[in-house]
Tab-separated table of C-alpha atoms in Angstrom:
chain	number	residue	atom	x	y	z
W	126	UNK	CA	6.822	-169.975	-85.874
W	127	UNK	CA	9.989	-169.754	-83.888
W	128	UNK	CA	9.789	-171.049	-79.825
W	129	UNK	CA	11.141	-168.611	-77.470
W	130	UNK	CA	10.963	-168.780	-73.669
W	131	UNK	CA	9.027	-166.519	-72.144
W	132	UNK	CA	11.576	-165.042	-69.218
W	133	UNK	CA	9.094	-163.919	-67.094
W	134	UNK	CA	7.283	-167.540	-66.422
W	135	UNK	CA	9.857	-169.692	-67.919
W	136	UNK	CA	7.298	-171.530	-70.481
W	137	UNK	CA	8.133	-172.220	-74.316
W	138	UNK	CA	5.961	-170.412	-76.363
W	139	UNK	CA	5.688	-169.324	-80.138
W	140	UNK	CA	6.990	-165.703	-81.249
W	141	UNK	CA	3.923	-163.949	-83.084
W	142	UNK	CA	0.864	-165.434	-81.307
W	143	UNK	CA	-0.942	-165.153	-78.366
W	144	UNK	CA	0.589	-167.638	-76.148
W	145	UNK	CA	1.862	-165.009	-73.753
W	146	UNK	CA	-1.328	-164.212	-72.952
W	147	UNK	CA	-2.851	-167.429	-72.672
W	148	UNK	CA	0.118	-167.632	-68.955
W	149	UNK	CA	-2.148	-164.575	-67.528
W	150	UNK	CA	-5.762	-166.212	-68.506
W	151	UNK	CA	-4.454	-169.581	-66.906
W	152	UNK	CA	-3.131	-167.450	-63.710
W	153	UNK	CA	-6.767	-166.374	-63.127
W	154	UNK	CA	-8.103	-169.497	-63.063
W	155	UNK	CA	-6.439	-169.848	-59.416
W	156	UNK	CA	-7.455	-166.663	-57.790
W	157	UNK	CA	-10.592	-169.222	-56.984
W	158	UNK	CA	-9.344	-172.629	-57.438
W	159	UNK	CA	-7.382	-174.409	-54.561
W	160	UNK	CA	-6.427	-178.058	-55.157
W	161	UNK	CA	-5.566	-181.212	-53.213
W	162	UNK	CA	-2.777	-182.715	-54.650
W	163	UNK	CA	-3.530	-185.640	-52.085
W	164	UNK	CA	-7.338	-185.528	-52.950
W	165	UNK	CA	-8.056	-184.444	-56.534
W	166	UNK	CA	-7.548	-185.256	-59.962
W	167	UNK	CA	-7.447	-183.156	-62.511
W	168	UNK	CA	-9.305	-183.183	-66.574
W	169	UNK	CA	-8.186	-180.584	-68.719
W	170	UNK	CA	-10.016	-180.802	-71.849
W	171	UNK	CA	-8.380	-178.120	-73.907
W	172	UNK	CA	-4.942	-178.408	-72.834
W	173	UNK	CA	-3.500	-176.275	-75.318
W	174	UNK	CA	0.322	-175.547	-74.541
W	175	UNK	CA	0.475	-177.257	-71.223
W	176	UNK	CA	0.270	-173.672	-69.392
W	177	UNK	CA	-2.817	-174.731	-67.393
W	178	UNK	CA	-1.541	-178.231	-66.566
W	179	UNK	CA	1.494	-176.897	-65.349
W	180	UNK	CA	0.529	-174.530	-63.055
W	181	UNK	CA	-1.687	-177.195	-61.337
W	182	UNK	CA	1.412	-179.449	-60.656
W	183	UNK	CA	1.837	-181.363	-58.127
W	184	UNK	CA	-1.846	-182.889	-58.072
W	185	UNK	CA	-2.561	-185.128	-61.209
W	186	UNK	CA	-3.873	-183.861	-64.212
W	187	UNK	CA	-4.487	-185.539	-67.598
W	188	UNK	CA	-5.455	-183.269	-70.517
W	189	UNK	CA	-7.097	-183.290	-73.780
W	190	UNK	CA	-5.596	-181.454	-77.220
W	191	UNK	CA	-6.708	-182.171	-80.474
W	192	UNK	CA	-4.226	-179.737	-82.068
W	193	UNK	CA	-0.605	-181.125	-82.887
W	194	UNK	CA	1.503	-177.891	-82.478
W	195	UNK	CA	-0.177	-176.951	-79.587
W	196	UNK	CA	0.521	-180.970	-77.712
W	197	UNK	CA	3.959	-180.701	-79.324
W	198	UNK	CA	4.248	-177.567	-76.668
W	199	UNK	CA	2.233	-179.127	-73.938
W	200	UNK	CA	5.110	-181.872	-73.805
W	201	UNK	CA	7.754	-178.917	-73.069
W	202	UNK	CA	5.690	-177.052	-71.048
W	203	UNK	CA	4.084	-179.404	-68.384
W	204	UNK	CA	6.204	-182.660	-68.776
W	205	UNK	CA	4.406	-184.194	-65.433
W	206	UNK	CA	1.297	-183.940	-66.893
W	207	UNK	CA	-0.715	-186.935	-68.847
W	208	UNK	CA	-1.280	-185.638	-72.552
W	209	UNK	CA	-3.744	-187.074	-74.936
W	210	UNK	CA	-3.761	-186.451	-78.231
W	211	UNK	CA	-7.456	-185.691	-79.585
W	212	UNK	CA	-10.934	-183.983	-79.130
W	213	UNK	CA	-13.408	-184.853	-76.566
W	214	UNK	CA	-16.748	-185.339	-77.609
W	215	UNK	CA	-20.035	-186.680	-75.878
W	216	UNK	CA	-20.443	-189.895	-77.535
W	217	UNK	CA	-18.152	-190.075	-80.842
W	218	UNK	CA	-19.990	-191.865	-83.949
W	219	UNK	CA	-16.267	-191.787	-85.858
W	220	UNK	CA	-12.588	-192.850	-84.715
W	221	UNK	CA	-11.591	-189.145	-86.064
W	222	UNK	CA	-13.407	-185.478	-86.127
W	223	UNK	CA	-13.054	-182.335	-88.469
W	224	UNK	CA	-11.173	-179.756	-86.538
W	225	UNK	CA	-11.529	-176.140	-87.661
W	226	UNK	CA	-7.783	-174.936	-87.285
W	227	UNK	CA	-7.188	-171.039	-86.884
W	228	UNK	CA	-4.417	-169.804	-88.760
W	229	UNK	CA	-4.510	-166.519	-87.377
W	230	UNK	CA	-1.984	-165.242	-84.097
W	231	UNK	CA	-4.749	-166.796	-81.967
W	232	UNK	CA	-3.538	-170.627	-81.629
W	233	UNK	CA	-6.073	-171.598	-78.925
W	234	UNK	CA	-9.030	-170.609	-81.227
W	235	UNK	CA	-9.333	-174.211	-83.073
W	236	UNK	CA	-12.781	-175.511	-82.415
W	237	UNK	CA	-15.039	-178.351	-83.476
W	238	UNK	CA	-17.665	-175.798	-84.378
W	239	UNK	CA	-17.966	-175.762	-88.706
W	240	UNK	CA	-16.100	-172.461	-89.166
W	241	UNK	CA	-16.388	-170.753	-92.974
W	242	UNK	CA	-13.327	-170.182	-94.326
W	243	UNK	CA	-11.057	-172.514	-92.147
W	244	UNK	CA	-8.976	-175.300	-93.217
W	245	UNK	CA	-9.657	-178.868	-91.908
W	246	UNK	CA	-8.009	-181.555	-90.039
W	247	UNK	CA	-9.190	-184.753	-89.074
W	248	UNK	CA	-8.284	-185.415	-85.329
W	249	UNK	CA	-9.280	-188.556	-83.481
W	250	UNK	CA	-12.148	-188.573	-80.563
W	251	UNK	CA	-12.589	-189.397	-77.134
W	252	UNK	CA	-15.728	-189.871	-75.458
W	253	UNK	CA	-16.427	-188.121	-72.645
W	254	UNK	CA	-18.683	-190.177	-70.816
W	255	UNK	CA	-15.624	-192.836	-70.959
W	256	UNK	CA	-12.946	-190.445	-70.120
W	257	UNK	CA	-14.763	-189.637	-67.019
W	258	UNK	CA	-15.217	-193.182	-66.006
W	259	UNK	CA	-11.749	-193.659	-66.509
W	260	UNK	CA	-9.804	-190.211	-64.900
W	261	UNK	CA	-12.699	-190.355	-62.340
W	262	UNK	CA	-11.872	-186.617	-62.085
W	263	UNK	CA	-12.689	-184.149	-58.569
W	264	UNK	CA	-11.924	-181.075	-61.344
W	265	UNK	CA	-12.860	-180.535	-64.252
W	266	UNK	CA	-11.913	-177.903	-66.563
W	267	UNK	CA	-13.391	-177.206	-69.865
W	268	UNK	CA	-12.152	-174.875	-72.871
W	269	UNK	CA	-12.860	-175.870	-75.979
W	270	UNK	CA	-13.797	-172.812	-78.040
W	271	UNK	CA	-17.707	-173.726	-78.693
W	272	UNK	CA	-17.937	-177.344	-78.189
W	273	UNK	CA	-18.493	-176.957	-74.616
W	274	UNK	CA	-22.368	-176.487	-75.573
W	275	UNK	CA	-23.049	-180.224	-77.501
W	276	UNK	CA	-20.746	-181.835	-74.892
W	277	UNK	CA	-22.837	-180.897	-71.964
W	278	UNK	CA	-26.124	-180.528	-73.309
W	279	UNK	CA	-25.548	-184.368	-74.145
W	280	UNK	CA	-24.203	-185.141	-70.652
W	281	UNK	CA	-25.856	-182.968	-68.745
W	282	UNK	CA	-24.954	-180.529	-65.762
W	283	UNK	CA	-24.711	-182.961	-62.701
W	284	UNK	CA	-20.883	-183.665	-63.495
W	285	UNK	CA	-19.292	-186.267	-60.982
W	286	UNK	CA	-16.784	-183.848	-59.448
W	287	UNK	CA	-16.490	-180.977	-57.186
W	288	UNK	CA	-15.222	-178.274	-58.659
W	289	UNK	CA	-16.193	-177.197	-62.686
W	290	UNK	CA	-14.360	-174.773	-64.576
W	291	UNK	CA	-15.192	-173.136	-68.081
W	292	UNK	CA	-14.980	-170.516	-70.424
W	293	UNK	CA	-18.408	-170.613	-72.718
W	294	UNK	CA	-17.935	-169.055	-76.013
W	295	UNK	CA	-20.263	-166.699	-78.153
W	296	UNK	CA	-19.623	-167.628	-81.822
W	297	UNK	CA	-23.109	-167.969	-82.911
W	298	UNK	CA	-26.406	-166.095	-82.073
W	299	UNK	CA	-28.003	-168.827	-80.153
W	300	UNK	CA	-24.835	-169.240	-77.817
W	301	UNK	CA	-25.868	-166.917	-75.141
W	302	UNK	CA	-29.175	-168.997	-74.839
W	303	UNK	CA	-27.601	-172.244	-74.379
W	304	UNK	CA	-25.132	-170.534	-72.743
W	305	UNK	CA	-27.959	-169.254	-69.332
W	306	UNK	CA	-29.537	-173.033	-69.787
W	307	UNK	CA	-26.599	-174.591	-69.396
W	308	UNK	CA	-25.568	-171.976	-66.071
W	309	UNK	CA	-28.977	-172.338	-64.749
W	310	UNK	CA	-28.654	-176.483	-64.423
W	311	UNK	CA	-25.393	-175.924	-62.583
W	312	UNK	CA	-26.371	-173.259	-60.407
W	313	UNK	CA	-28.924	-176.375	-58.998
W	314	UNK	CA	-26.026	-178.556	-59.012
W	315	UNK	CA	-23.150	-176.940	-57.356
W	316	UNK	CA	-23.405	-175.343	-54.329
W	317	UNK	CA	-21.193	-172.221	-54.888
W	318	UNK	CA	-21.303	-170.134	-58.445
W	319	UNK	CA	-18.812	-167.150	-59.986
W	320	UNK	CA	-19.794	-166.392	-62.974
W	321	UNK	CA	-18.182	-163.280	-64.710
W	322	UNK	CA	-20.127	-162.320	-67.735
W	323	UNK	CA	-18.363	-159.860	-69.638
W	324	UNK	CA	-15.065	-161.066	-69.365
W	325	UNK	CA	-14.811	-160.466	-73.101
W	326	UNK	CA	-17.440	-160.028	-75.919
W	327	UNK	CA	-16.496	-163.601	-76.908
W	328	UNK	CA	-16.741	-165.911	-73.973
W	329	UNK	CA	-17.187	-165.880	-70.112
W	330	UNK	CA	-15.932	-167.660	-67.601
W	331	UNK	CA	-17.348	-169.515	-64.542
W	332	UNK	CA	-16.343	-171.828	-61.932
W	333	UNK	CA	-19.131	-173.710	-59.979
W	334	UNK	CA	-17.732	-175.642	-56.823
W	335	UNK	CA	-19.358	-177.891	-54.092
W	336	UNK	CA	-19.315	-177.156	-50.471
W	337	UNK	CA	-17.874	-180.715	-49.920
């Protein structure tokens, strides 16, 4: 896939995919978030190509990408961010995790979740419970195509920072249950909720955000 820079936004991105899109989704992330770059720290787990990351300069952000191609972009694309290289999981049992890699135009739609028909590749693991004690995060932000369910049904919903972002994904019939469980236990959490629901057929996005 040939780079190309976008001349609207000025980010590298791939000729044939989806990336331009991906700028727009990342825009409307901060019609509702406002950060401190004095008070807050940012964890991006799903970094993709840096877009995100970027846009949140100049408070600190260190982001998680289990997907080569897409880290090998992050690095052009956000240079003052923090990059690591790997998949966040709740507690990891191995040093490495199959990844389900799309090879489609959609290059942010690799996900931990077993996938028929997808090829494979073994990507190493971070634990989340660590990563948090270590980036002691204010913001967290969470896109990771379907793993979002196993990594906070094992933490839980009283996350240590004040302001949660994420898109939940649909890609199984039991997703939309999980999915309301998983809202309901941050709704008692967080103080203030937006939650669209039909942003696509495929996922929904919601940021929950404390008063303090």
């Amino acid at each position: 896939m040939a780079f190309v820079i976008d001349k609207r936004s000025g980010y590298t991105i791939r000729e044939g995919t989806n990336d331009k899109t991906i700028i727009s989704e990342c825009r409307a992330y901060f019609k509702t978030l406002t950060l401190d770059p004095d008070r807050d720290v940012v964890m991006d787990i799903g970094g993709h190509i840096g877009i995100f990351a970027d846009m949140c300069y100049p408070t600190r952000v260190v982001s998680y990408e289990p997907l080569p191609a897409n880290a090998k972009l992050y690095l052009e694309n956000s240079p003052n961010s923090a990059l690591r290289e790997g998949a966040m999981v709740y507690r990891p049992k191995t040093a490495t995790i199959p990844l389900y890699v799309s090879e489609t135009s959609d290059q942010s739609n690799h996900t931990l979740v077993q996938t028929r028909g997808r090829k494979t590749i073994d990507v190493p693991t971070f634990s989340f419970e660590s990563s948090l004690e270590i980036v002691r995060p204010t913001v967290l932000k969470l896109d990771i195509e379907g793993g979002e369910y196993d990594l906070l049904e094992g933490y839980g919903t009283k996350l240590p920072v004040r302001i949660f972002l994420a898109e939940f994904h649909f890609r199984k019939k039991a997703d939309a249950a999980r999915a309301e469980a998983l809202w309901a236990g941050l709704d008692d959490h967080f103080d203030q909720v937006l939650v669209q629901p039909k942003v696509a057929a495929w996922n929904t996005f919601g940021v929950w955000a404390s008063a303090t």
